[in-house]
Every structure is written in C-alpha cells, then in structure tokens.
Amino acid sequence: MASSTGDRSQAVRHGLRAKVLTLDGMNPRVRRVEYAVRGPIVQRALELEQELRQVLALCVNPDLLSSPNFPDDAKKRAERILQACGGHSLGAYSVSSGIQLIREDVARYIERRDGGIPADPNNVFLSTGASDAIVTVLKLLVAGEGHTRTGVLIPIPQYPLYSATLAELGAVQVDYYLDEERAWALDVAELHRALGQARDHCRPRALCVINPGNPTGQVQTRECIEAVIRFAFEERLFLLADEVYQDNVYAAGSQFHSFKKVLMEMGPPYAGQQELASFHSTSKGYMGECGFRGGYVEVVNMDAAVQQQMLKLMSVRLCPPVPGQALLDLVVSPPAPTDPSFAQFQAEKQAVLAELAAKAKLTEQVFNEAPGISCNPVQGAMYSFPRVQLPPRAVERAQELGLAPDMFFCLRLLEETGICVVPGSGFGQREGTYHFRMTILPPLEKLRLLLEKLSRFHAKFTLEYS
C-alpha cells in the first residue's frame, strides 16, 4: 500500500498524473450512443472538404442548399416579436417554456392546421429544435431497473436521435419494422409482435411514430393513424408523434393528418385520455432554417403534475434560443392574404414544394432504372432510402475491415466520387438488407447528374466484387 502511494507521489512530482476522466471510466451509456447523420461518413466528407476536394453533401443541412427569402416588408412583424421579448431584445432570456406571444401564435397555427380543434398555449413548449423537446419527453418517461426498465417502441428504419437518446438514458429500444414491400407502411400487427416480445425483458411505456417518415419518406394514412391510436390506448402507451416534415407531402393521394387532429376527432374514450406529445421544427419543411434551432412540442392529456416537472426540466437550460423562437413565429404565422408580402411568400413556398415534389419523383425514377437499386416512392419529407444489392464478396470484404457492408459501400462512394450519403445501418434495417439515405435537396439538374453518377458507381462496384 505504501509503495502504491509512493508511486503516485513520484508520478505527481514528475508531472505525470492519471486522467480523472478516461474512456474506461466515463459513462458507459455515452459510449453506446451512435448518431449516423453526423457519423464517420460525414466526418470523412469534412476531411475531404478541408483538403479542397469537391464533396457533394447529400446527407445533412437543408439550409445549405435551399431556403426561401423572407420579404423585407416585415417591420411590423419584427416589432411585434421584439415587444414580447424581455427588454425588447432577442439578446435577453425568455421564460423557459418560450415567449408567451409566440406560444399563443403556435397554438393558433395548430388550430388552423387541425380545422379549428382548440389548442391551449399552456400546453405548448418551445424548444431548441424538435430534438430537444423529444429528449425532454423521453427523460420523463424513463424509469425502473432490470425487467421494469422503460421500453420505447421506435420504427426501423428510424431517425438516429431516438436510438442515441435511449442509449444515453439507459432505456430499452424496442424495434418495430416498417414494411418496405408496402412503401414503408406501418403495420399494427408488427406493433403487437414487437410489444409482446419486449414485455419479456422491459416495461414498454411509449410508442414513437415519425410521420412523414425520416429516412423512409412515407406518409401515414388516416386509417393507419387511427389504428395506431387505438393500439396505444389499449396497451397504455404514451404516444410521441414526430411531425417535423408535415409541410412536405408530394405523392398523389397522400395527405398529412396530425395525430392531434385524428385523436380529437375519434372522440371518447381516446380524445380525453390518450397521452400524446407532438413535435414540429423550423429546420425542415419548406423553410430549412436548421441553424436557428427553433421548434416546439404540444402535449395532450399529460398529467398536470408531470407537465410541471417537464417545465422544471426545461428551466435547467434556461430557455430555447430566442432568435430561434422568433423564427418559429414567422413559420407558424405566415403572411396573411391582406399583407403586402403574401403573394411573394405564397409563390416562393409553392415553388419550393413543387420543386421538391419533382425531385422526389426523379429520385424514384432514376434509382428504379438502375440494376441492383430499388427505391420506394418518396411520398414526403426530403430524403430517399433506396435499397442496394451488394455482392457477397463486398460483404465479406466489409466484414474483414470491421465495417457494416453499406458503410463500406458508402465510404467507397465518398472516396471515389465525392458523393456523401448515410448508410442504412445507421438508421436500422432488416437483417441482410442494405440501404442508404440521401437528400433530394440539390437543384433538379444537378440532382439528376448525381443520381446517374451514383448509379454508375454502384454498377462498377458490383462488377469489381462479383
């Protein structure tokens, strides 16, 4: 014991000291966190960019590629928001739940969207993007140990925020698979399967639905949403509705239905009892203002005492970024028909959405013409999630390198073409299938060239490993 103490003292005298925080000693839950959309592929793309090589980023950051211009005649709108800010400045803290005026505007937006169904601003909480609100609600849900640990049903493929957050919180991820053969449809029978298996080792308490889908681009039908609500009600599951792409619906016959609207229209017992949190963001849609980090959550039928705890949790971070709150107000309060900017705003909005619809169709068309690649219709959101066939020798080579096969494919694609996409393994997929996620954001003609270039690379890659 004396020798050990002496060794430590000698190390201190010579300036050698063991780190207090080491990889072995850090929180093991943090080490289990993975976030594919900012993972190795994107990090390598940034390295290449630093080396002044052209990188065609098709994976993140919607604002880099497209964003409408807000007209200059917005002085009154700006003054109204500033009057509601502390000290009449965006540089001052707001209350933790967000500026009251903006919460009221969000509630009015929800009422308009849902055909007049009331929304209470006291049930609206502004957040640092939708992500922060999602994490906050999940924190409230996670409890128990061992077989009583909280389980959360999430779709596979999923947006990696969910798997990363559940790993960080030590909750149990319960996968339910979307049906690729039916354009990534959500099947309630699959929910029952996942729930039944999960109850053997955890306590499922919540169900997450992403609509429109990310990364899969599907738009849920009203009938499907009703079935999901019934399932959640019968199984006593808290519903999380990730609806950040609600403005992005392209496919003929597809329509966005909010979970809140459907829930209220279903009437008793669902409308008055089923707990729901729905999320929206300024980062997506036709706006793409992702750097401002604006968003909100509306809670429905949440226990009043729990709602107070949620506010307490949010207050630890003081408040969401006030410029992001101001931007959210512009999103939920667009120019009215009597405003000078109305015509320009409508024209820009419709042009953005029409171009996205054309690019969604083009993506599906080009990929489905390429041997070994198949792509479901991009009904909504701003991504495609094509399935790619990889030769057995390529799979073996990936395993030798310690990589997922689609990660190996995407790394080779990046290195040889400069095209950056995210491997499907980062979102989850059925065993033995391989995918990648790419945006549909680049200008139409550039997108066409990129799709064709990617298809040619896949053909070359397949030949190399055949």
Tab-separated table of C-alpha atoms in Angstrom:
chain	number	residue	atom	x	y	z
A	1	MET	CA	0.000	0.000	0.000
A	2	ALA	CA	2.862	2.346	0.915
A	3	SER	CA	4.608	1.502	-2.340
A	4	SER	CA	1.460	2.336	-4.337
A	5	THR	CA	1.149	5.681	-2.556
A	6	GLY	CA	4.813	6.379	-3.181
A	7	ASP	CA	4.432	5.601	-6.883
A	8	ARG	CA	1.555	8.072	-7.149
A	9	SER	CA	3.525	10.756	-5.301
A	10	GLN	CA	6.522	10.234	-7.567
A	11	ALA	CA	4.263	10.494	-10.640
A	12	VAL	CA	2.852	13.794	-9.379
A	13	ARG	CA	6.356	15.183	-8.735
A	14	HIS	CA	7.380	14.298	-12.299
A	15	GLY	CA	4.279	15.887	-13.770
A	16	LEU	CA	2.650	12.546	-14.577
A	17	ARG	CA	-0.889	12.228	-13.469
A	18	ALA	CA	-3.661	9.842	-14.488
A	19	LYS	CA	-6.672	11.452	-16.079
A	20	VAL	CA	-9.734	11.716	-13.857
A	21	LEU	CA	-11.973	11.104	-16.888
A	22	THR	CA	-10.877	8.256	-19.171
A	23	LEU	CA	-12.568	6.175	-21.831
A	24	ASP	CA	-12.739	3.234	-19.430
A	25	GLY	CA	-14.099	5.356	-16.603
A	26	MET	CA	-16.584	7.532	-18.451
A	27	ASN	CA	-20.342	6.997	-18.535
A	28	PRO	CA	-20.775	3.720	-20.486
A	29	ARG	CA	-24.129	4.898	-21.830
A	30	VAL	CA	-22.417	7.732	-23.704
A	31	ARG	CA	-20.098	5.213	-25.373
A	32	ARG	CA	-23.127	3.326	-26.646
A	33	VAL	CA	-24.544	6.433	-28.337
A	34	GLU	CA	-24.384	6.439	-32.147
A	35	TYR	CA	-25.636	9.183	-34.465
A	36	ALA	CA	-25.266	8.175	-38.090
A	37	VAL	CA	-26.150	11.504	-39.707
A	38	ARG	CA	-23.063	13.059	-38.084
A	39	GLY	CA	-21.033	9.826	-38.101
A	40	PRO	CA	-17.872	8.570	-39.871
A	41	ILE	CA	-19.151	9.237	-43.400
A	42	VAL	CA	-19.826	12.899	-42.667
A	43	GLN	CA	-16.579	13.264	-40.720
A	44	ARG	CA	-14.639	11.889	-43.685
A	45	ALA	CA	-16.517	14.230	-46.035
A	46	LEU	CA	-15.438	17.167	-43.870
A	47	GLU	CA	-11.827	15.978	-44.022
A	48	LEU	CA	-12.008	15.816	-47.811
A	49	GLU	CA	-13.566	19.250	-47.883
A	50	GLN	CA	-10.656	20.574	-45.848
A	51	GLU	CA	-8.354	19.045	-48.440
A	52	LEU	CA	-10.127	21.199	-51.053
A	53	ARG	CA	-11.693	18.261	-52.823
A	54	GLN	CA	-15.260	18.728	-54.001
A	55	VAL	CA	-17.741	16.979	-51.747
A	56	LEU	CA	-21.337	16.668	-52.825
A	57	ALA	CA	-23.108	16.556	-49.484
A	58	LEU	CA	-26.349	14.617	-49.794
A	59	CYS	CA	-26.797	13.793	-46.160
A	60	VAL	CA	-27.400	16.798	-43.879
A	61	ASN	CA	-28.020	20.530	-43.501
A	62	PRO	CA	-31.060	21.573	-45.535
A	63	ASP	CA	-30.249	25.289	-45.299
A	64	LEU	CA	-27.025	24.855	-47.296
A	65	LEU	CA	-28.967	24.024	-50.441
A	66	SER	CA	-32.313	25.771	-50.404
A	67	SER	CA	-34.152	28.389	-48.384
A	68	PRO	CA	-36.773	30.931	-49.433
A	69	ASN	CA	-36.125	34.654	-48.963
A	70	PHE	CA	-38.394	36.355	-46.470
A	71	PRO	CA	-39.521	39.732	-47.874
A	72	ASP	CA	-38.174	42.979	-46.464
A	73	ASP	CA	-41.578	44.424	-45.590
A	74	ALA	CA	-41.679	42.559	-42.275
A	75	LYS	CA	-41.010	45.544	-39.983
A	76	LYS	CA	-44.322	45.349	-38.139
A	77	ARG	CA	-43.909	41.638	-37.581
A	78	ALA	CA	-40.410	42.155	-36.179
A	79	GLU	CA	-41.592	44.956	-33.899
A	80	ARG	CA	-44.429	42.779	-32.584
A	81	ILE	CA	-41.998	39.992	-31.656
A	82	LEU	CA	-39.497	42.397	-30.092
A	83	GLN	CA	-42.233	43.960	-27.950
A	84	ALA	CA	-42.885	40.480	-26.489
A	85	CYS	CA	-39.202	39.886	-25.682
A	86	GLY	CA	-37.636	40.736	-22.349
A	87	GLY	CA	-36.027	44.144	-22.725
A	88	HIS	CA	-37.462	44.247	-26.264
A	89	SER	CA	-34.354	42.402	-27.434
A	90	LEU	CA	-33.565	38.982	-28.897
A	91	GLY	CA	-30.493	39.043	-26.681
A	92	ALA	CA	-32.486	38.635	-23.453
A	93	TYR	CA	-33.570	35.381	-21.816
A	94	SER	CA	-37.200	34.364	-22.227
A	95	VAL	CA	-39.254	32.282	-19.830
A	96	SER	CA	-38.246	28.625	-20.003
A	97	SER	CA	-41.339	27.495	-21.904
A	98	GLY	CA	-40.815	30.203	-24.525
A	99	ILE	CA	-42.131	33.686	-25.223
A	100	GLN	CA	-45.846	33.755	-24.404
A	101	LEU	CA	-46.829	35.622	-27.583
A	102	ILE	CA	-45.091	33.024	-29.734
A	103	ARG	CA	-46.668	30.134	-27.828
A	104	GLU	CA	-50.048	31.740	-28.495
A	105	ASP	CA	-49.178	32.041	-32.190
A	106	VAL	CA	-48.163	28.367	-32.237
A	107	ALA	CA	-51.494	27.415	-30.668
A	108	ARG	CA	-53.360	29.413	-33.337
A	109	TYR	CA	-51.280	27.704	-36.030
A	110	ILE	CA	-52.213	24.269	-34.656
A	111	GLU	CA	-55.895	25.260	-34.594
A	112	ARG	CA	-55.760	26.376	-38.244
A	113	ARG	CA	-53.902	23.246	-39.278
A	114	ASP	CA	-56.385	20.982	-37.495
A	115	GLY	CA	-59.546	22.628	-38.805
A	116	GLY	CA	-60.470	24.603	-35.691
A	117	ILE	CA	-59.767	21.987	-32.994
A	118	PRO	CA	-58.692	24.083	-29.972
A	119	ALA	CA	-55.064	24.262	-28.880
A	120	ASP	CA	-54.086	25.668	-25.487
A	121	PRO	CA	-50.851	27.744	-25.459
A	122	ASN	CA	-50.251	26.465	-21.925
A	123	ASN	CA	-49.735	23.024	-23.461
A	124	VAL	CA	-47.172	24.363	-25.953
A	125	PHE	CA	-43.492	24.440	-25.035
A	126	LEU	CA	-40.903	25.997	-27.330
A	127	SER	CA	-37.642	24.125	-27.703
A	128	THR	CA	-34.184	24.077	-29.254
A	129	GLY	CA	-35.362	22.396	-32.435
A	130	ALA	CA	-37.702	19.445	-32.132
A	131	SER	CA	-34.811	17.278	-30.917
A	132	ASP	CA	-34.505	18.958	-27.543
A	133	ALA	CA	-38.221	18.558	-26.846
A	134	ILE	CA	-38.119	14.879	-27.849
A	135	VAL	CA	-35.217	14.248	-25.476
A	136	THR	CA	-37.043	16.067	-22.663
A	137	VAL	CA	-40.191	13.959	-23.031
A	138	LEU	CA	-38.146	10.754	-23.180
A	139	LYS	CA	-36.356	11.771	-19.960
A	140	LEU	CA	-39.734	11.988	-18.232
A	141	LEU	CA	-40.676	8.510	-19.414
A	142	VAL	CA	-37.539	6.575	-18.484
A	143	ALA	CA	-37.698	4.801	-15.130
A	144	GLY	CA	-37.229	1.432	-13.462
A	145	GLU	CA	-34.431	-1.132	-13.487
A	146	GLY	CA	-33.953	-4.568	-14.995
A	147	HIS	CA	-37.225	-6.042	-16.218
A	148	THR	CA	-39.085	-2.871	-15.191
A	149	ARG	CA	-36.806	-0.554	-17.220
A	150	THR	CA	-38.752	1.663	-19.635
A	151	GLY	CA	-39.004	0.412	-23.209
A	152	VAL	CA	-39.787	2.707	-26.133
A	153	LEU	CA	-41.111	1.405	-29.450
A	154	ILE	CA	-39.388	3.119	-32.375
A	155	PRO	CA	-39.699	2.497	-36.125
A	156	ILE	CA	-36.955	0.747	-38.047
A	157	PRO	CA	-35.598	2.468	-40.075
A	158	GLN	CA	-35.589	5.401	-37.628
A	159	TYR	CA	-34.031	8.804	-37.180
A	160	PRO	CA	-30.929	8.101	-35.022
A	161	LEU	CA	-31.884	10.717	-32.432
A	162	TYR	CA	-34.136	8.080	-30.881
A	163	SER	CA	-31.656	5.229	-30.601
A	164	ALA	CA	-28.936	7.639	-29.413
A	165	THR	CA	-31.147	9.187	-26.732
A	166	LEU	CA	-32.433	5.837	-25.481
A	167	ALA	CA	-28.848	4.572	-25.220
A	168	GLU	CA	-27.808	7.690	-23.309
A	169	LEU	CA	-30.759	7.396	-20.923
A	170	GLY	CA	-30.307	3.656	-20.440
A	171	ALA	CA	-33.791	2.912	-21.748
A	172	VAL	CA	-34.665	-0.155	-23.808
A	173	GLN	CA	-35.040	0.326	-27.554
A	174	VAL	CA	-37.933	-1.738	-28.883
A	175	ASP	CA	-37.781	-2.034	-32.670
A	176	TYR	CA	-40.824	-2.331	-34.881
A	177	TYR	CA	-40.150	-2.721	-38.603
A	178	LEU	CA	-41.800	-0.679	-41.313
A	179	ASP	CA	-42.911	-2.738	-44.318
A	180	GLU	CA	-40.590	-1.938	-47.225
A	181	GLU	CA	-42.665	-4.076	-49.604
A	182	ARG	CA	-45.637	-1.766	-48.950
A	183	ALA	CA	-43.832	1.568	-49.335
A	184	TRP	CA	-42.653	1.540	-45.703
A	185	ALA	CA	-46.158	1.192	-44.287
A	186	LEU	CA	-46.732	0.895	-40.542
A	187	ASP	CA	-48.461	-2.380	-39.667
A	188	VAL	CA	-50.257	-2.650	-36.318
A	189	ALA	CA	-49.664	-6.418	-36.333
A	190	GLU	CA	-45.934	-5.631	-36.272
A	191	LEU	CA	-46.514	-3.328	-33.289
A	192	HIS	CA	-48.195	-6.195	-31.457
A	193	ARG	CA	-45.262	-8.503	-32.260
A	194	ALA	CA	-42.673	-6.006	-31.024
A	195	LEU	CA	-44.638	-5.191	-27.875
A	196	GLY	CA	-45.226	-8.842	-26.981
A	197	GLN	CA	-41.546	-9.723	-27.275
A	198	ALA	CA	-40.445	-6.612	-25.385
A	199	ARG	CA	-42.589	-7.340	-22.351
A	200	ASP	CA	-40.388	-10.335	-21.606
A	201	HIS	CA	-37.465	-8.088	-20.672
A	202	CYS	CA	-38.693	-4.499	-20.115
A	203	ARG	CA	-41.728	-2.338	-19.449
A	204	PRO	CA	-42.829	-0.649	-22.692
A	205	ARG	CA	-44.295	2.764	-21.908
A	206	ALA	CA	-44.109	4.770	-25.136
A	207	LEU	CA	-44.572	4.478	-28.889
A	208	CYS	CA	-42.856	6.796	-31.352
A	209	VAL	CA	-44.169	7.424	-34.868
A	210	ILE	CA	-42.326	9.568	-37.450
A	211	ASN	CA	-44.783	10.982	-39.986
A	212	PRO	CA	-43.830	11.839	-42.697
A	213	GLY	CA	-41.039	9.336	-42.338
A	214	ASN	CA	-37.338	10.005	-41.914
A	215	PRO	CA	-35.415	8.377	-43.544
A	216	THR	CA	-38.116	6.478	-45.418
A	217	GLY	CA	-40.339	9.276	-46.771
A	218	GLN	CA	-43.686	7.542	-46.272
A	219	VAL	CA	-46.874	9.419	-45.271
A	220	GLN	CA	-49.259	7.593	-42.943
A	221	THR	CA	-52.907	7.311	-43.926
A	222	ARG	CA	-55.628	8.482	-41.577
A	223	GLU	CA	-56.796	4.883	-41.160
A	224	CYS	CA	-53.303	3.876	-40.063
A	225	ILE	CA	-53.103	6.734	-37.549
A	226	GLU	CA	-56.462	5.754	-36.067
A	227	ALA	CA	-55.269	2.156	-35.712
A	228	VAL	CA	-52.052	3.306	-34.017
A	229	ILE	CA	-54.012	5.464	-31.563
A	230	ARG	CA	-56.296	2.544	-30.685
A	231	PHE	CA	-53.263	0.318	-30.182
A	232	ALA	CA	-51.544	2.863	-27.918
A	233	PHE	CA	-54.732	3.378	-25.917
A	234	GLU	CA	-55.394	-0.334	-25.429
A	235	GLU	CA	-51.774	-1.061	-24.489
A	236	ARG	CA	-51.373	2.031	-22.265
A	237	LEU	CA	-48.556	3.592	-24.260
A	238	PHE	CA	-47.618	7.271	-24.339
A	239	LEU	CA	-47.587	8.471	-27.975
A	240	LEU	CA	-44.770	10.570	-29.446
A	241	ALA	CA	-45.632	11.980	-32.881
A	242	ASP	CA	-42.598	13.311	-34.722
A	243	GLU	CA	-44.268	15.532	-37.346
A	244	VAL	CA	-41.425	17.837	-38.355
A	245	TYR	CA	-41.956	17.135	-42.088
A	246	GLN	CA	-45.685	17.877	-42.044
A	247	ASP	CA	-45.387	20.524	-44.784
A	248	ASN	CA	-43.528	18.146	-47.114
A	249	VAL	CA	-46.065	15.866	-48.803
A	250	TYR	CA	-45.697	15.211	-52.527
A	251	ALA	CA	-47.251	11.958	-53.683
A	252	ALA	CA	-50.675	11.965	-55.345
A	253	GLY	CA	-53.271	10.707	-52.884
A	254	SER	CA	-51.057	11.359	-49.850
A	255	GLN	CA	-52.102	13.853	-47.203
A	256	PHE	CA	-50.706	14.840	-43.825
A	257	HIS	CA	-53.004	14.128	-40.869
A	258	SER	CA	-51.787	15.263	-37.469
A	259	PHE	CA	-52.082	12.778	-34.624
A	260	LYS	CA	-53.697	15.507	-32.502
A	261	LYS	CA	-56.463	16.127	-35.064
A	262	VAL	CA	-57.196	12.442	-35.599
A	263	LEU	CA	-57.156	11.796	-31.846
A	264	MET	CA	-59.639	14.588	-31.134
A	265	GLU	CA	-61.936	13.530	-33.984
A	266	MET	CA	-62.000	9.941	-32.692
A	267	GLY	CA	-63.872	11.204	-29.629
A	268	PRO	CA	-64.262	9.328	-26.315
A	269	PRO	CA	-62.545	7.497	-24.795
A	270	TYR	CA	-59.455	8.311	-26.862
A	271	ALA	CA	-59.733	12.104	-27.170
A	272	GLY	CA	-59.888	12.738	-23.439
A	273	GLN	CA	-57.430	10.115	-22.219
A	274	GLN	CA	-54.731	9.135	-24.717
A	275	GLU	CA	-51.477	10.905	-23.810
A	276	LEU	CA	-49.686	12.479	-26.765
A	277	ALA	CA	-46.718	14.729	-27.459
A	278	SER	CA	-46.386	16.098	-30.993
A	279	PHE	CA	-43.277	17.846	-32.298
A	280	HIS	CA	-42.530	20.373	-35.033
A	281	SER	CA	-39.442	22.297	-36.125
A	282	THR	CA	-38.194	25.213	-38.225
A	283	SER	CA	-35.370	23.023	-39.530
A	284	LYS	CA	-37.368	21.110	-42.115
A	285	GLY	CA	-40.448	21.760	-44.248
A	286	TYR	CA	-40.138	24.395	-46.955
A	287	MET	CA	-38.160	26.620	-44.568
A	288	GLY	CA	-34.975	24.650	-43.942
A	289	GLU	CA	-33.746	27.121	-41.308
A	290	CYS	CA	-31.943	24.427	-39.361
A	291	GLY	CA	-29.221	26.608	-37.838
A	292	PHE	CA	-31.664	28.705	-35.806
A	293	ARG	CA	-32.743	25.681	-33.730
A	294	GLY	CA	-36.408	26.552	-33.374
A	295	GLY	CA	-39.134	24.060	-32.504
A	296	TYR	CA	-41.991	23.173	-30.209
A	297	VAL	CA	-43.861	20.345	-28.541
A	298	GLU	CA	-47.588	20.305	-27.822
A	299	VAL	CA	-48.674	17.925	-25.077
A	300	VAL	CA	-52.182	16.484	-24.959
A	301	ASN	CA	-53.770	14.785	-21.927
A	302	MET	CA	-50.499	14.949	-19.979
A	303	ASP	CA	-50.822	14.698	-16.202
A	304	ALA	CA	-50.731	18.243	-14.805
A	305	ALA	CA	-48.091	17.396	-12.192
A	306	VAL	CA	-45.879	15.770	-14.841
A	307	GLN	CA	-46.305	18.836	-17.032
A	308	GLN	CA	-44.919	20.948	-14.191
A	309	GLN	CA	-41.964	18.568	-13.927
A	310	MET	CA	-41.359	18.971	-17.651
A	311	LEU	CA	-41.255	22.744	-17.246
A	312	LYS	CA	-38.792	22.318	-14.378
A	313	LEU	CA	-36.578	20.144	-16.561
A	314	MET	CA	-36.658	22.739	-19.337
A	315	SER	CA	-35.819	25.523	-16.895
A	316	VAL	CA	-32.462	23.886	-16.147
A	317	ARG	CA	-31.425	25.003	-19.654
A	318	LEU	CA	-32.925	28.467	-19.024
A	319	CYS	CA	-34.681	28.907	-22.393
A	320	PRO	CA	-34.558	27.950	-26.075
A	321	PRO	CA	-32.527	30.313	-28.317
A	322	VAL	CA	-34.612	33.458	-28.641
A	323	PRO	CA	-33.737	34.061	-32.334
A	324	GLY	CA	-34.972	30.522	-32.985
A	325	GLN	CA	-38.210	31.360	-31.168
A	326	ALA	CA	-38.628	34.453	-33.340
A	327	LEU	CA	-38.072	32.420	-36.490
A	328	LEU	CA	-40.627	29.854	-35.313
A	329	ASP	CA	-43.139	32.664	-35.050
A	330	LEU	CA	-42.568	33.506	-38.726
A	331	VAL	CA	-43.159	29.878	-39.655
A	332	VAL	CA	-46.399	29.498	-37.701
A	333	SER	CA	-47.658	32.991	-38.612
A	334	PRO	CA	-47.067	33.309	-42.358
A	335	PRO	CA	-48.195	36.418	-44.238
A	336	ALA	CA	-51.982	36.807	-44.379
A	337	PRO	CA	-53.800	37.495	-47.682
A	338	THR	CA	-54.016	41.197	-46.740
A	339	ASP	CA	-50.243	41.525	-46.150
A	340	PRO	CA	-48.060	43.089	-48.879
A	341	SER	CA	-45.736	40.084	-48.751
A	342	PHE	CA	-48.473	37.458	-49.165
A	343	ALA	CA	-48.199	36.953	-52.927
A	344	GLN	CA	-44.418	36.684	-52.873
A	345	PHE	CA	-44.470	34.328	-49.885
A	346	GLN	CA	-47.032	32.009	-51.472
A	347	ALA	CA	-45.147	31.966	-54.761
A	348	GLU	CA	-41.849	31.101	-53.070
A	349	LYS	CA	-43.406	28.456	-50.845
A	350	GLN	CA	-45.222	26.742	-53.692
A	351	ALA	CA	-42.119	26.884	-55.894
A	352	VAL	CA	-40.001	25.203	-53.212
A	353	LEU	CA	-42.567	22.453	-52.594
A	354	ALA	CA	-43.214	21.896	-56.311
A	355	GLU	CA	-39.501	21.518	-56.982
A	356	LEU	CA	-39.141	19.090	-54.073
A	357	ALA	CA	-42.030	17.044	-55.490
A	358	ALA	CA	-40.322	16.921	-58.902
A	359	LYS	CA	-37.030	15.873	-57.313
A	360	ALA	CA	-38.765	13.187	-55.248
A	361	LYS	CA	-40.235	11.701	-58.430
A	362	LEU	CA	-36.919	11.961	-60.283
A	363	THR	CA	-35.058	10.171	-57.477
A	364	GLU	CA	-37.505	7.278	-57.505
A	365	GLN	CA	-37.386	7.044	-61.293
A	366	VAL	CA	-33.592	7.074	-61.742
A	367	PHE	CA	-32.884	4.617	-58.953
A	368	ASN	CA	-35.522	2.152	-60.105
A	369	GLU	CA	-33.998	2.154	-63.580
A	370	ALA	CA	-30.595	1.161	-62.163
A	371	PRO	CA	-29.902	-2.590	-61.830
A	372	GLY	CA	-29.433	-3.593	-58.204
A	373	ILE	CA	-31.075	-0.471	-56.741
A	374	SER	CA	-34.738	-0.108	-55.780
A	375	CYS	CA	-36.461	2.916	-54.292
A	376	ASN	CA	-39.953	3.292	-52.852
A	377	PRO	CA	-41.927	6.427	-53.726
A	378	VAL	CA	-40.769	9.449	-51.733
A	379	GLN	CA	-44.247	10.447	-50.529
A	380	GLY	CA	-42.980	13.150	-48.189
A	381	ALA	CA	-40.106	14.572	-46.109
A	382	MET	CA	-36.862	15.291	-48.001
A	383	TYR	CA	-34.993	12.005	-48.238
A	384	SER	CA	-34.981	8.813	-50.247
A	385	PHE	CA	-33.941	5.499	-48.688
A	386	PRO	CA	-33.107	3.205	-51.608
A	387	ARG	CA	-32.261	-0.447	-51.158
A	388	VAL	CA	-28.997	-1.505	-52.740
A	389	GLN	CA	-27.838	-5.014	-53.634
A	390	LEU	CA	-24.250	-5.738	-52.568
A	391	PRO	CA	-22.269	-8.749	-53.876
A	392	PRO	CA	-21.247	-11.417	-51.326
A	393	ARG	CA	-17.553	-10.625	-51.876
A	394	ALA	CA	-18.197	-6.986	-50.987
A	395	VAL	CA	-19.980	-8.084	-47.802
A	396	GLU	CA	-17.032	-10.323	-46.928
A	397	ARG	CA	-14.550	-7.519	-47.550
A	398	ALA	CA	-16.550	-5.178	-45.344
A	399	GLN	CA	-16.529	-7.755	-42.541
A	400	GLU	CA	-12.753	-8.126	-42.883
A	401	LEU	CA	-12.462	-4.366	-42.382
A	402	GLY	CA	-14.841	-4.388	-39.423
A	403	LEU	CA	-17.416	-2.310	-41.283
A	404	ALA	CA	-21.117	-2.716	-41.952
A	405	PRO	CA	-21.468	-3.632	-45.664
A	406	ASP	CA	-23.418	-0.493	-46.528
A	407	MET	CA	-20.901	1.625	-44.601
A	408	PHE	CA	-18.163	0.084	-46.768
A	409	PHE	CA	-20.162	0.907	-49.909
A	410	CYS	CA	-20.821	4.496	-48.795
A	411	LEU	CA	-17.173	5.097	-47.861
A	412	ARG	CA	-16.025	3.867	-51.269
A	413	LEU	CA	-18.673	6.054	-52.911
A	414	LEU	CA	-17.414	9.089	-50.995
A	415	GLU	CA	-13.746	8.455	-51.717
A	416	GLU	CA	-14.208	7.788	-55.432
A	417	THR	CA	-16.981	10.214	-56.384
A	418	GLY	CA	-17.205	12.812	-53.591
A	419	ILE	CA	-20.870	11.914	-53.053
A	420	CYS	CA	-21.784	11.770	-49.361
A	421	VAL	CA	-24.746	9.634	-48.312
A	422	VAL	CA	-25.516	7.959	-44.973
A	423	PRO	CA	-25.517	4.135	-44.735
A	424	GLY	CA	-28.797	2.473	-43.850
A	425	SER	CA	-27.193	0.609	-40.955
A	426	GLY	CA	-27.140	3.921	-39.086
A	427	PHE	CA	-30.954	4.041	-39.200
A	428	GLY	CA	-31.674	0.334	-38.742
A	429	GLN	CA	-32.838	-2.157	-41.371
A	430	ARG	CA	-33.872	-5.775	-41.647
A	431	GLU	CA	-31.030	-8.274	-41.451
A	432	GLY	CA	-29.465	-8.961	-44.837
A	433	THR	CA	-30.771	-5.770	-46.488
A	434	TYR	CA	-28.687	-2.701	-47.298
A	435	HIS	CA	-29.736	0.898	-47.876
A	436	PHE	CA	-28.507	4.452	-47.830
A	437	ARG	CA	-30.210	7.771	-47.137
A	438	MET	CA	-29.760	10.766	-49.404
A	439	THR	CA	-31.481	14.106	-49.609
A	440	ILE	CA	-33.493	15.347	-52.559
A	441	LEU	CA	-32.380	18.942	-51.950
A	442	PRO	CA	-29.844	19.744	-54.709
A	443	PRO	CA	-31.113	21.662	-57.776
A	444	LEU	CA	-33.017	19.417	-60.163
A	445	GLU	CA	-30.444	19.110	-62.948
A	446	LYS	CA	-27.565	18.691	-60.511
A	447	LEU	CA	-29.582	16.029	-58.679
A	448	ARG	CA	-30.126	14.167	-61.943
A	449	LEU	CA	-26.370	14.090	-62.595
A	450	LEU	CA	-25.666	12.929	-59.041
A	451	LEU	CA	-28.242	10.147	-59.221
A	452	GLU	CA	-26.802	8.927	-62.505
A	453	LYS	CA	-23.250	9.146	-61.168
A	454	LEU	CA	-24.215	7.178	-58.076
A	455	SER	CA	-25.953	4.534	-60.193
A	456	ARG	CA	-22.844	4.159	-62.380
A	457	PHE	CA	-20.662	3.793	-59.296
A	458	HIS	CA	-22.910	1.024	-57.977
A	459	ALA	CA	-22.620	-0.839	-61.282
A	460	LYS	CA	-18.806	-0.508	-61.159
A	461	PHE	CA	-18.695	-1.560	-57.504
A	462	THR	CA	-20.870	-4.590	-58.229
A	463	LEU	CA	-18.632	-5.656	-61.127
A	464	GLU	CA	-15.495	-5.234	-59.004
A	465	TYR	CA	-16.780	-7.598	-56.303
A	466	SER	CA	-18.631	-10.104	-58.496
